[in-house]
Tab-separated table of C-alpha atoms in Angstrom:
chain	number	residue	atom	x	y	z
F	1	UNK	CA	-62.377	-49.479	51.161
F	2	UNK	CA	-64.593	-48.698	54.169
F	3	UNK	CA	-66.470	-45.451	54.661
F	4	UNK	CA	-63.909	-43.966	57.097
F	5	UNK	CA	-61.041	-44.598	54.713
F	6	UNK	CA	-63.064	-43.255	51.792
F	7	UNK	CA	-63.873	-40.053	53.695
F	8	UNK	CA	-60.221	-39.539	54.603
F	9	UNK	CA	-59.256	-40.008	50.971
F	10	UNK	CA	-61.882	-37.635	49.577
F	11	UNK	CA	-61.270	-34.966	52.221
F	12	UNK	CA	-57.643	-34.818	51.097
F	13	UNK	CA	-58.879	-33.211	47.860
F	14	UNK	CA	-59.333	-29.453	47.926
F	15	UNK	CA	-62.491	-29.496	45.772
F	16	UNK	CA	-64.293	-31.609	48.394
F	17	UNK	CA	-63.234	-29.265	51.187
F	18	UNK	CA	-64.384	-26.259	49.146
F	19	UNK	CA	-67.746	-27.938	48.518
F	20	UNK	CA	-68.216	-28.632	52.221
F	21	UNK	CA	-67.360	-25.064	53.215
F	22	UNK	CA	-69.654	-23.521	50.596
F	23	UNK	CA	-72.436	-26.017	51.290
F	24	UNK	CA	-72.361	-25.397	55.034
F	25	UNK	CA	-72.347	-21.614	54.669
F	26	UNK	CA	-75.096	-21.462	52.037
F	27	UNK	CA	-77.267	-23.895	53.999
F	28	UNK	CA	-76.766	-21.827	57.153
F	29	UNK	CA	-77.841	-18.625	55.394
F	30	UNK	CA	-80.849	-20.296	53.756
F	31	UNK	CA	-81.988	-21.755	57.093
F	32	UNK	CA	-81.799	-18.422	58.914
F	33	UNK	CA	-83.774	-16.679	56.191
F	34	UNK	CA	-86.093	-19.660	55.836
F	35	UNK	CA	-87.534	-19.436	59.352
F	36	UNK	CA	-88.742	-15.904	58.710
F	37	UNK	CA	-90.042	-16.718	55.218
F	38	UNK	CA	-91.966	-19.783	56.408
F	39	UNK	CA	-93.570	-17.852	59.253
F	40	UNK	CA	-94.523	-15.059	56.836
F	41	UNK	CA	-96.068	-17.691	54.512
F	42	UNK	CA	-93.591	-16.849	51.750
F	43	UNK	CA	-92.150	-20.369	51.627
F	44	UNK	CA	-92.383	-20.709	47.857
F	45	UNK	CA	-90.687	-17.396	47.134
F	46	UNK	CA	-87.401	-19.284	46.970
F	47	UNK	CA	-88.835	-21.381	44.167
F	48	UNK	CA	-90.077	-18.316	42.321
F	49	UNK	CA	-86.828	-16.358	42.617
F	50	UNK	CA	-84.743	-19.374	41.643
F	51	UNK	CA	-86.727	-19.603	38.388
F	52	UNK	CA	-86.087	-15.914	37.803
F	53	UNK	CA	-82.372	-16.573	38.327
F	54	UNK	CA	-82.564	-19.451	35.824
F	55	UNK	CA	-84.134	-17.145	33.248
F	56	UNK	CA	-81.450	-14.511	33.886
F	57	UNK	CA	-78.678	-17.098	33.568
F	58	UNK	CA	-80.174	-18.187	30.241
F	59	UNK	CA	-80.011	-14.603	28.990
F	60	UNK	CA	-76.390	-14.405	30.180
F	61	UNK	CA	-75.558	-17.617	28.297
F	62	UNK	CA	-77.095	-16.288	25.085
F	63	UNK	CA	-75.183	-12.995	25.414
F	64	UNK	CA	-71.960	-14.790	26.471
F	65	UNK	CA	-71.852	-12.939	29.787
F	66	UNK	CA	-70.857	-14.162	33.243
F	67	UNK	CA	-74.015	-15.729	34.757
F	68	UNK	CA	-73.764	-13.973	38.138
F	69	UNK	CA	-73.433	-10.507	36.590
F	70	UNK	CA	-76.920	-10.891	35.113
F	71	UNK	CA	-78.628	-13.249	37.564
F	72	UNK	CA	-77.819	-11.311	40.728
F	73	UNK	CA	-79.284	-7.880	39.822
F	74	UNK	CA	-82.279	-9.362	37.963
F	75	UNK	CA	-83.192	-11.631	40.894
F	76	UNK	CA	-82.824	-8.793	43.399
F	77	UNK	CA	-85.197	-6.628	41.347
F	78	UNK	CA	-87.624	-9.557	41.100
F	79	UNK	CA	-87.520	-10.062	44.878
F	80	UNK	CA	-88.370	-6.416	45.514
F	81	UNK	CA	-91.163	-6.456	42.900
F	82	UNK	CA	-92.571	-9.804	44.036
F	83	UNK	CA	-92.736	-8.909	47.709
F	84	UNK	CA	-94.052	-5.485	46.733
F	85	UNK	CA	-96.922	-7.162	44.883
F	86	UNK	CA	-97.639	-9.213	47.982
F	87	UNK	CA	-97.724	-6.182	50.230
F	88	UNK	CA	-99.958	-3.922	48.110
F	89	UNK	CA	-102.553	-6.646	47.567
F	90	UNK	CA	-103.182	-6.022	43.827
F	91	UNK	CA	-102.009	-9.539	43.050
F	92	UNK	CA	-102.210	-12.237	45.708
F	93	UNK	CA	-98.979	-13.844	46.903
F	94	UNK	CA	-99.420	-17.257	45.306
F	95	UNK	CA	-100.517	-15.751	41.995
F	96	UNK	CA	-97.570	-13.351	41.929
F	97	UNK	CA	-95.078	-16.125	42.651
F	98	UNK	CA	-96.636	-18.419	40.023
F	99	UNK	CA	-96.731	-15.674	37.395
F	100	UNK	CA	-93.100	-14.643	37.774
F	101	UNK	CA	-91.832	-18.176	38.362
F	102	UNK	CA	-93.466	-19.846	35.352
F	103	UNK	CA	-92.820	-16.877	33.074
F	104	UNK	CA	-89.098	-16.728	33.865
F	105	UNK	CA	-88.685	-20.506	33.612
F	106	UNK	CA	-90.425	-20.664	30.230
F	107	UNK	CA	-88.492	-17.677	28.874
F	108	UNK	CA	-85.177	-19.131	29.983
F	109	UNK	CA	-85.834	-22.526	28.412
F	110	UNK	CA	-87.087	-20.879	25.208
F	111	UNK	CA	-83.949	-18.750	24.868
F	112	UNK	CA	-81.630	-21.716	25.467
F	113	UNK	CA	-83.371	-23.681	22.701
F	114	UNK	CA	-83.700	-20.860	20.158
F	115	UNK	CA	-80.141	-19.580	20.686
F	116	UNK	CA	-78.327	-22.807	21.433
F	117	UNK	CA	-75.005	-22.023	23.111
F	118	UNK	CA	-74.139	-25.624	23.988
F	119	UNK	CA	-74.399	-28.990	22.263
F	120	UNK	CA	-76.472	-30.514	25.099
F	121	UNK	CA	-79.147	-27.977	26.031
F	122	UNK	CA	-81.346	-30.530	27.824
F	123	UNK	CA	-78.402	-31.657	29.967
F	124	UNK	CA	-77.494	-28.073	30.888
F	125	UNK	CA	-81.098	-27.260	31.790
F	126	UNK	CA	-81.439	-30.417	33.904
F	127	UNK	CA	-78.201	-29.614	35.738
F	128	UNK	CA	-79.288	-26.046	36.423
F	129	UNK	CA	-82.756	-27.027	37.629
F	130	UNK	CA	-81.919	-30.067	39.721
F	131	UNK	CA	-78.358	-29.321	40.733
F	132	UNK	CA	-75.156	-30.670	39.277
F	133	UNK	CA	-71.522	-31.145	40.139
F	134	UNK	CA	-70.914	-27.376	40.020
F	135	UNK	CA	-70.468	-27.252	43.777
F	136	UNK	CA	-67.619	-29.744	43.348
F	137	UNK	CA	-65.818	-27.405	40.940
F	138	UNK	CA	-65.772	-24.259	43.066
F	139	UNK	CA	-62.795	-21.922	42.951
F	140	UNK	CA	-61.165	-20.233	45.932
F	141	UNK	CA	-62.903	-16.963	44.999
F	142	UNK	CA	-66.289	-18.741	45.063
F	143	UNK	CA	-65.577	-20.027	48.556
F	144	UNK	CA	-64.572	-16.576	49.778
F	145	UNK	CA	-67.781	-15.173	48.283
F	146	UNK	CA	-69.758	-17.684	50.366
F	147	UNK	CA	-67.733	-16.763	53.457
F	148	UNK	CA	-68.441	-13.073	52.937
F	149	UNK	CA	-72.148	-13.739	52.405
F	150	UNK	CA	-72.362	-15.902	55.534
F	151	UNK	CA	-70.660	-13.226	57.630
F	152	UNK	CA	-73.094	-10.624	56.266
F	153	UNK	CA	-76.152	-12.770	56.997
F	154	UNK	CA	-75.034	-13.793	60.486
F	155	UNK	CA	-74.106	-10.221	61.475
F	156	UNK	CA	-77.447	-9.002	60.108
F	157	UNK	CA	-79.366	-11.489	62.238
F	158	UNK	CA	-77.280	-10.771	65.341
F	159	UNK	CA	-77.388	-6.973	65.093
F	160	UNK	CA	-80.925	-6.584	63.741
F	161	UNK	CA	-82.559	-9.565	65.435
F	162	UNK	CA	-85.440	-7.551	66.906
F	163	UNK	CA	-86.133	-5.826	63.575
F	164	UNK	CA	-86.171	-9.159	61.750
F	165	UNK	CA	-88.545	-10.452	64.405
F	166	UNK	CA	-90.821	-7.475	63.711
F	167	UNK	CA	-90.618	-7.972	59.929
F	168	UNK	CA	-91.517	-11.632	60.367
F	169	UNK	CA	-94.643	-11.168	62.475
F	170	UNK	CA	-95.861	-7.690	61.487
F	171	UNK	CA	-94.271	-6.275	58.351
F	172	UNK	CA	-96.550	-3.224	58.246
F	173	UNK	CA	-95.582	-2.294	61.808
F	174	UNK	CA	-91.900	-2.823	61.020
F	175	UNK	CA	-92.165	-0.589	57.967
F	176	UNK	CA	-94.020	2.064	59.987
F	177	UNK	CA	-91.241	2.130	62.570
F	178	UNK	CA	-88.630	2.784	59.885
F	179	UNK	CA	-87.297	-0.730	59.324
F	180	UNK	CA	-85.830	-1.215	55.849
F	181	UNK	CA	-87.888	-4.216	54.738
F	182	UNK	CA	-86.528	-3.955	51.195
F	183	UNK	CA	-82.969	-4.639	52.396
F	184	UNK	CA	-84.135	-7.924	53.913
F	185	UNK	CA	-85.750	-8.856	50.582
F	186	UNK	CA	-82.507	-8.099	48.727
F	187	UNK	CA	-80.541	-10.283	51.131
F	188	UNK	CA	-82.981	-13.120	50.477
F	189	UNK	CA	-82.482	-12.814	46.714
F	190	UNK	CA	-78.677	-12.883	47.012
F	191	UNK	CA	-78.748	-16.078	49.098
F	192	UNK	CA	-81.118	-17.779	46.646
F	193	UNK	CA	-78.925	-16.990	43.613
F	194	UNK	CA	-75.824	-18.391	45.328
F	195	UNK	CA	-77.737	-21.447	46.547
F	196	UNK	CA	-78.493	-22.416	42.945
F	197	UNK	CA	-74.916	-23.743	42.748
F	198	UNK	CA	-75.709	-26.091	45.619
F	199	UNK	CA	-79.063	-27.724	44.899
F	200	UNK	CA	-80.320	-26.284	41.610
F	201	UNK	CA	-83.200	-23.945	40.878
F	202	UNK	CA	-86.040	-26.368	41.624
F	203	UNK	CA	-84.659	-27.584	44.945
F	204	UNK	CA	-83.750	-24.293	46.629
F	205	UNK	CA	-87.065	-24.152	48.458
F	206	UNK	CA	-86.037	-27.334	50.285
F	207	UNK	CA	-83.116	-25.479	51.913
F	208	UNK	CA	-85.526	-22.781	53.035
F	209	UNK	CA	-88.509	-24.893	54.086
F	210	UNK	CA	-87.348	-28.218	55.525
F	211	UNK	CA	-84.960	-27.032	58.294
F	212	UNK	CA	-87.477	-24.448	59.506
F	213	UNK	CA	-90.402	-26.874	59.535
F	214	UNK	CA	-88.292	-29.567	61.215
F	215	UNK	CA	-87.311	-27.174	64.003
F	216	UNK	CA	-90.926	-26.060	64.446
F	217	UNK	CA	-91.984	-29.658	65.147
F	218	UNK	CA	-90.080	-29.570	68.434
F	219	UNK	CA	-89.312	-25.957	69.376
F	220	UNK	CA	-91.742	-23.062	69.819
F	221	UNK	CA	-89.738	-19.884	70.470
F	222	UNK	CA	-88.463	-17.874	67.493
F	223	UNK	CA	-84.861	-17.894	68.718
F	224	UNK	CA	-84.846	-21.653	69.402
F	225	UNK	CA	-86.375	-22.418	66.006
F	226	UNK	CA	-83.754	-20.317	64.228
F	227	UNK	CA	-80.846	-21.929	66.081
F	228	UNK	CA	-82.219	-25.437	65.565
F	229	UNK	CA	-82.957	-24.821	61.870
F	230	UNK	CA	-79.386	-23.616	61.330
F	231	UNK	CA	-77.947	-26.762	62.957
F	232	UNK	CA	-80.284	-29.049	60.991
F	233	UNK	CA	-79.484	-27.362	57.690
F	234	UNK	CA	-75.728	-27.534	58.214
F	235	UNK	CA	-75.890	-31.180	59.297
F	236	UNK	CA	-77.987	-32.221	56.293
F	237	UNK	CA	-75.713	-30.301	53.947
F	238	UNK	CA	-72.585	-32.037	55.252
F	239	UNK	CA	-74.200	-35.475	55.174
F	240	UNK	CA	-75.636	-34.886	51.700
F	241	UNK	CA	-72.372	-33.673	50.171
F	242	UNK	CA	-70.301	-36.469	51.695
F	243	UNK	CA	-72.833	-39.106	50.653
F	244	UNK	CA	-72.965	-37.740	47.097
F	245	UNK	CA	-69.162	-37.775	46.843
F	246	UNK	CA	-68.844	-41.328	48.169
F	247	UNK	CA	-71.800	-42.904	46.345
F	248	UNK	CA	-71.877	-40.700	43.226
F	249	UNK	CA	-75.446	-39.441	43.749
F	250	UNK	CA	-76.673	-35.944	42.711
F	251	UNK	CA	-75.602	-33.385	45.328
F	252	UNK	CA	-78.829	-31.385	45.537
F	253	UNK	CA	-81.155	-34.368	45.640
F	254	UNK	CA	-79.028	-36.088	48.283
F	255	UNK	CA	-79.121	-33.033	50.545
F	256	UNK	CA	-82.905	-32.799	50.175
F	257	UNK	CA	-83.232	-36.518	50.956
F	258	UNK	CA	-81.292	-35.936	54.181
F	259	UNK	CA	-83.631	-33.032	55.000
F	260	UNK	CA	-86.662	-35.273	54.486
F	261	UNK	CA	-85.286	-37.929	56.843
F	262	UNK	CA	-84.553	-35.324	59.524
F	263	UNK	CA	-88.007	-33.778	59.093
F	264	UNK	CA	-89.608	-37.204	59.618
F	265	UNK	CA	-87.498	-37.766	62.750
F	266	UNK	CA	-88.372	-34.351	64.221
F	267	UNK	CA	-92.047	-34.848	63.399
F	268	UNK	CA	-91.996	-38.130	65.313
F	269	UNK	CA	-90.139	-36.492	68.201
F	270	UNK	CA	-92.724	-33.714	68.282
F	271	UNK	CA	-95.607	-36.203	68.420
F	272	UNK	CA	-93.954	-38.166	71.213
F	273	UNK	CA	-93.338	-34.943	73.125
F	274	UNK	CA	-97.018	-33.953	72.903
F	275	UNK	CA	-98.105	-37.437	73.935
F	276	UNK	CA	-96.295	-37.177	77.293
């Protein structure tokens, strides 16, 4: 069976189509937010918040609650607190991220081991951290949730583009002019929690960082970088999901591998462009 035939066969299954739709939409949202976060030097906040989400999901598992009902509000609160610590200067950004990230990760793993809710705790932890086949088992409601989130993010960036630009380059000025910086932080937390289903807690930063950095190798304007990052992220997501389905590789790691290849290609293109 050649690759074309294999793709036609797999695309006939609804779970593959759902995975592609969710993967594309989540990657698009992460890329749009990622450009601003990278420029603000908050690249690793995705890593920190994903660990908070992991800790919250562990608490939900111990209490036999739906993971999203606990992870979403806890991660949103953490995003507001974490970025608040960065802005008031009492704890430096890297220290704040490390403190919350490591603490939540350790607490989550401790709870899963002390109150074992599954026979294979190590396997569940590995799947949550590095991504699993969860994106291949999405329901219709999960897909519609991703669609709603993508619409919200895209409309936010279209309508409030100038405010997001101000938040990115001068957050104090944006806050002084009445811009709701906290709402942007909440939106970031929501995207990160949903992205855990795609690449796992430890790989979310790749969705935020790689497309933005790849675009910055070639483009210089804020608008061009955002558009290019969105295209790169969507392309890598599609290629990664299809490759993982065909070859049986881990979804999250395959997407990140595609991002690395594209980053290398854009870096080379940027060097050649400067050399002319």
